[in-house]
Amino acid sequence: MLILTCPYCGVKAEETELAPGGEAHLKRVGPEGDDQQFEGYLFARKNPKGVHFERWRHAYGCGKWFLAARDTNTLQVFGTYKAQTPYPTDEIVAEIQKSRPDWKPDWSAAE
Amino acid sequence: MADALATITRVEGLGMIALRADLARAGDAIAEATGLALPAATSITTDGSRSLGWMSPDELLLILPGAELAEAQQALNQALTGEHALIADVSDARAVFDLVGAHAADALAKLAPVDFAALPADGLRRTRAAQTAAAIWRIDGGYRVIGFRSTGDYLATVLNNAALAGTTLAAR
């Protein structure tokens, strides 16, 4: 069972109160992108065994979308943060590295 | 056989107004128009007859006697002139149930993934009751449950089933 804290209302919501929304931090390919990039945006999804960032919606509560960082293998939750965040926050990264010292972010915030 | 865990009565005649607005900007105007303090997140404020519940970061629910509905709606419309806001009469869209009894929390515990015995006195929790959405808060001697009217019969059935006599959760 997965318990995530909604960052909007602070409720510790259980999995059945939430609706899953797939991978987080997808960036839409704009008009300058080619077909292959757009196909990637539509269909290519990460499926890691380990640290993963996901979208969730507090469907039976305040109804807001939020983002969660968790381990798909151990179900350890590293934290949740608001959807208006282009990349996982520094606090989330620090929390992940606390228990996974070798883990490195695969994005650079300057992008 | 023992009594039911809680007496369940369907409450009719309540007026409800859904309010959506930027609460940081329009909160004071709403508090003044409704005559109630603005509730903190996941809580409900009441003055006895009227209640103002926190539904989400940009949504409140005003619950009041049906007779005061039109007047309150007018007052809110006036108070929120110029604001980007929604004031909708949702009285007929909701089904309301009161669960009163010593073991009302036990009945709710069977339906929702929430510890209602630990709910603060002014707490309001939106969750699911079995398979339908509900908002639950404390009233004198028990809890009030509101759900959608379209699933109201279902809600009544699962509530009554969860409150069957002799089904308390504590070890017997």
Coordinates of C-alpha atoms in Angstrom, one line a residue:
Chain A
M1 CA 0.0 0.0 0.0
L2 CA 1.3 3.4 -1.0
I3 CA 0.7 6.5 1.2
L4 CA 1.4 9.9 -0.3
T5 CA 1.1 13.2 1.4
C6 CA -0.8 15.7 -0.8
P7 CA 1.3 18.9 -0.9
Y8 CA -1.8 21.0 -1.4
C9 CA -3.9 20.0 1.5
G10 CA -1.4 18.1 3.6
V11 CA -3.6 15.0 3.9
K12 CA -1.8 11.7 4.1
A13 CA -3.8 10.0 1.3
E14 CA -3.9 6.3 0.8
E15 CA -3.4 4.8 -2.7
T16 CA -7.1 4.2 -3.2
E17 CA -7.9 7.9 -2.7
L18 CA -5.5 8.9 -5.5
A19 CA -5.5 8.5 -9.2
P20 CA -2.2 7.7 -11.0
G21 CA -1.0 9.9 -13.8
G22 CA 2.1 8.3 -15.2
E23 CA 5.5 9.7 -15.6
A24 CA 6.2 13.3 -14.3
H25 CA 8.2 16.1 -15.9
L26 CA 7.3 15.3 -19.5
K27 CA 8.0 18.2 -21.8
R28 CA 5.8 18.7 -24.8
V29 CA 7.6 18.8 -28.1
G30 CA 6.7 22.1 -29.7
P31 CA 6.1 23.0 -33.4
E32 CA 9.9 23.0 -34.1
G33 CA 10.2 19.3 -33.2
D34 CA 10.3 16.5 -35.8
D35 CA 8.0 13.5 -36.0
Q36 CA 10.4 11.2 -34.1
Q37 CA 10.7 13.6 -31.2
F38 CA 6.9 14.0 -31.0
E39 CA 6.5 10.2 -31.1
G40 CA 8.9 10.1 -28.2
Y41 CA 6.9 12.7 -26.3
L42 CA 3.7 10.7 -26.8
F43 CA 4.9 7.2 -26.2
A44 CA 8.4 6.9 -24.8
R45 CA 8.2 6.4 -21.1
K46 CA 10.8 5.5 -18.5
N47 CA 10.1 2.3 -16.7
P48 CA 12.9 2.1 -14.1
K49 CA 13.4 -0.4 -11.3
G50 CA 14.4 2.2 -8.7
V51 CA 13.9 5.9 -8.3
H52 CA 11.0 7.2 -10.3
F53 CA 9.0 10.5 -10.5
E54 CA 5.3 10.2 -11.0
R55 CA 2.2 12.3 -11.3
W56 CA -0.7 11.6 -9.0
R57 CA -4.1 13.2 -8.5
H58 CA -5.7 13.6 -5.1
A59 CA -8.9 12.4 -6.8
Y60 CA -11.1 11.7 -3.7
G61 CA -9.8 14.7 -1.8
C62 CA -8.9 18.2 -3.0
G63 CA -8.7 17.1 -6.6
K64 CA -5.2 18.6 -7.3
W65 CA -2.5 17.1 -9.3
F66 CA 0.9 16.7 -7.6
L67 CA 4.2 14.9 -8.1
A68 CA 5.8 12.2 -6.1
A69 CA 9.3 10.7 -6.0
R70 CA 9.4 7.0 -5.0
D71 CA 11.3 3.8 -5.6
T72 CA 9.3 1.4 -7.8
N73 CA 11.1 -1.6 -6.4
T74 CA 11.0 -1.0 -2.6
L75 CA 8.0 1.4 -2.6
Q76 CA 10.0 3.8 -0.5
V77 CA 8.5 7.3 -0.9
F78 CA 11.1 10.1 -1.0
G79 CA 8.6 12.9 -1.0
T80 CA 5.8 14.7 -2.8
Y81 CA 5.9 18.2 -4.3
K82 CA 3.6 20.6 -6.2
A83 CA 2.9 20.1 -9.9
Q84 CA 4.1 23.6 -10.7
T85 CA 7.7 22.4 -10.4
P86 CA 9.7 22.0 -13.6
Y87 CA 12.2 19.6 -12.0
P88 CA 12.3 17.7 -8.7
T89 CA 13.3 20.1 -6.0
D90 CA 16.6 20.1 -4.2
E91 CA 15.0 18.8 -1.0
I92 CA 13.7 15.8 -3.0
V93 CA 17.1 15.1 -4.5
A94 CA 18.7 15.3 -1.1
E95 CA 16.1 12.9 0.4
I96 CA 16.8 10.4 -2.4
Q97 CA 20.6 10.7 -2.0
K98 CA 20.2 10.1 1.7
S99 CA 19.3 6.5 1.1
R100 CA 20.7 6.1 -2.5
P101 CA 24.1 7.8 -2.2
D102 CA 25.1 6.7 -5.8
W103 CA 21.9 8.1 -7.4
K104 CA 22.5 11.2 -9.7
P105 CA 19.8 13.4 -11.2
D106 CA 19.5 12.9 -15.0
W107 CA 18.5 16.5 -15.7
S108 CA 20.2 19.8 -15.2
A109 CA 18.1 22.6 -13.7
A110 CA 19.5 25.1 -16.2
E111 CA 17.7 23.5 -19.1
Chain B
M1 CA -28.9 -8.2 20.0
A2 CA -27.0 -5.0 20.4
D3 CA -28.1 -1.7 18.9
A4 CA -26.8 -0.5 15.5
L5 CA -23.3 1.2 15.7
A6 CA -24.9 4.5 14.8
T7 CA -28.3 6.0 14.0
I8 CA -28.2 7.0 10.4
T9 CA -30.6 9.7 9.2
R10 CA -30.7 11.4 5.9
V11 CA -30.8 15.2 6.3
E12 CA -33.0 17.1 4.0
G13 CA -33.6 20.8 3.5
L14 CA -30.0 22.1 3.7
G15 CA -28.8 24.7 1.3
M16 CA -25.3 24.4 -0.1
I17 CA -23.2 26.9 -2.1
A18 CA -20.0 25.9 -3.8
L19 CA -17.5 28.7 -3.8
R20 CA -14.4 28.8 -5.9
A21 CA -12.0 31.7 -5.8
D22 CA -8.5 32.7 -5.0
L23 CA -8.9 32.4 -1.2
A24 CA -5.8 34.5 -0.5
R25 CA -7.4 37.4 -2.3
A26 CA -11.2 36.9 -1.8
G27 CA -11.1 35.2 1.6
D28 CA -11.9 38.2 3.7
A29 CA -14.8 39.1 1.4
I30 CA -16.2 35.6 1.7
A31 CA -15.8 35.6 5.5
E32 CA -17.7 38.8 5.8
A33 CA -20.5 37.8 3.4
T34 CA -21.0 34.5 5.0
G35 CA -20.6 35.7 8.6
L36 CA -18.1 32.9 9.3
A37 CA -14.4 32.7 9.9
L38 CA -12.4 31.4 6.9
P39 CA -11.6 27.8 7.7
A40 CA -8.0 26.6 7.6
A41 CA -7.0 23.8 5.3
T42 CA -9.0 20.6 5.9
S43 CA -11.2 22.2 8.5
I44 CA -14.7 23.6 8.9
T45 CA -16.0 26.6 10.8
T46 CA -19.5 26.9 12.1
D47 CA -21.7 29.2 14.1
G48 CA -24.4 26.6 14.8
S49 CA -26.6 26.9 11.9
R50 CA -24.2 27.8 9.1
S51 CA -20.9 26.1 8.3
L52 CA -18.1 26.9 5.9
G53 CA -16.0 23.9 4.9
W54 CA -12.5 23.9 3.2
M55 CA -12.8 21.7 0.1
S56 CA -9.5 22.4 -1.7
P57 CA -7.0 25.3 -1.9
D58 CA -9.4 27.3 -4.1
E59 CA -12.8 25.9 -3.0
L60 CA -15.1 26.3 0.0
L61 CA -18.6 24.8 0.7
L62 CA -21.1 26.9 2.5
I63 CA -23.8 24.8 4.2
L64 CA -26.8 26.7 5.6
P65 CA -30.5 26.2 6.3
G66 CA -32.4 26.1 2.9
A67 CA -34.4 29.1 3.7
E68 CA -31.3 31.4 3.9
L69 CA -29.9 30.2 0.6
A70 CA -31.2 32.9 -1.8
E71 CA -30.1 35.7 0.5
A72 CA -26.7 34.2 1.1
Q73 CA -26.1 33.7 -2.6
Q74 CA -27.0 37.3 -3.3
A75 CA -24.7 38.5 -0.5
L76 CA -21.8 36.5 -1.9
N77 CA -22.5 37.6 -5.5
Q78 CA -22.3 41.2 -4.2
A79 CA -19.2 40.6 -2.1
L80 CA -17.3 38.9 -5.0
T81 CA -18.1 41.4 -7.7
G82 CA -15.0 41.9 -9.8
E83 CA -13.4 38.7 -8.5
H84 CA -12.8 35.7 -10.7
A85 CA -15.0 33.5 -8.7
L86 CA -17.8 30.8 -8.9
I87 CA -20.8 30.9 -6.6
A88 CA -23.0 27.9 -7.4
D89 CA -26.1 26.5 -5.7
V90 CA -25.3 22.8 -5.3
S91 CA -28.0 22.0 -2.7
D92 CA -29.8 19.5 -4.9
A93 CA -26.5 17.8 -6.0
R94 CA -25.7 16.4 -2.5
A95 CA -27.0 13.7 -0.2
V96 CA -26.4 14.3 3.5
F97 CA -26.4 11.7 6.3
D98 CA -25.9 12.1 10.0
L99 CA -24.3 9.2 11.9
V100 CA -24.9 9.6 15.6
G101 CA -23.9 7.0 18.1
A102 CA -21.0 5.8 20.3
H103 CA -19.5 3.7 17.5
A104 CA -20.1 5.9 14.5
A105 CA -16.3 6.0 13.9
D106 CA -16.3 2.2 13.6
A107 CA -18.9 2.3 10.9
L108 CA -17.0 4.9 9.0
A109 CA -13.7 3.0 9.4
K110 CA -15.2 0.2 7.4
L111 CA -15.8 2.5 4.4
A112 CA -12.9 5.0 4.3
P113 CA -9.1 4.7 4.7
V114 CA -9.1 7.2 7.5
D115 CA -9.0 7.1 11.3
F116 CA -12.1 9.1 12.1
A117 CA -11.6 8.8 15.9
A118 CA -8.5 10.9 15.4
L119 CA -10.3 13.6 13.3
P120 CA -9.9 17.0 15.0
A121 CA -13.1 18.7 16.4
D122 CA -13.1 21.1 13.5
G123 CA -11.6 18.7 10.9
L124 CA -13.2 18.1 7.5
R125 CA -11.9 15.1 5.6
R126 CA -12.7 14.5 1.9
T127 CA -12.2 10.9 1.1
R128 CA -14.1 7.9 -0.3
A129 CA -16.9 6.0 1.4
A130 CA -16.6 2.5 -0.2
Q131 CA -16.7 3.4 -3.9
T132 CA -18.1 7.0 -3.8
A133 CA -16.6 10.3 -2.9
A134 CA -17.6 11.8 0.5
A135 CA -16.8 14.7 2.8
I136 CA -17.0 13.9 6.5
W137 CA -16.8 16.1 9.7
R138 CA -17.9 16.0 13.3
I139 CA -21.3 16.9 14.6
D140 CA -22.6 16.6 18.1
G141 CA -22.3 12.9 19.1
G142 CA -21.2 11.7 15.7
Y143 CA -20.3 12.6 12.1
R144 CA -22.0 14.2 9.1
V145 CA -21.3 12.6 5.7
I146 CA -22.1 14.3 2.5
G147 CA -21.8 12.7 -0.9
F148 CA -23.2 13.1 -4.4
R149 CA -27.0 12.7 -4.6
S150 CA -26.5 10.6 -7.7
T151 CA -24.8 8.0 -5.5
G152 CA -26.9 8.8 -2.5
D153 CA -28.9 5.5 -2.4
Y154 CA -25.6 3.6 -2.6
L155 CA -24.1 5.7 0.2
A156 CA -27.2 5.1 2.4
T157 CA -26.9 1.3 1.8
V158 CA -23.2 1.1 2.6
L159 CA -23.6 3.3 5.7
N160 CA -26.5 1.2 7.0
N161 CA -24.6 -2.0 6.2
A162 CA -21.4 -0.7 8.0
A163 CA -23.5 0.2 11.1
L164 CA -25.3 -3.2 11.5
A165 CA -25.8 -4.2 15.1
G166 CA -23.1 -6.3 16.7
T167 CA -20.4 -5.3 14.2
T168 CA -18.1 -3.1 16.4
L169 CA -14.5 -3.4 15.5
A170 CA -13.1 -3.7 19.0
A171 CA -12.4 -7.2 20.2
R172 CA -15.6 -8.7 21.8

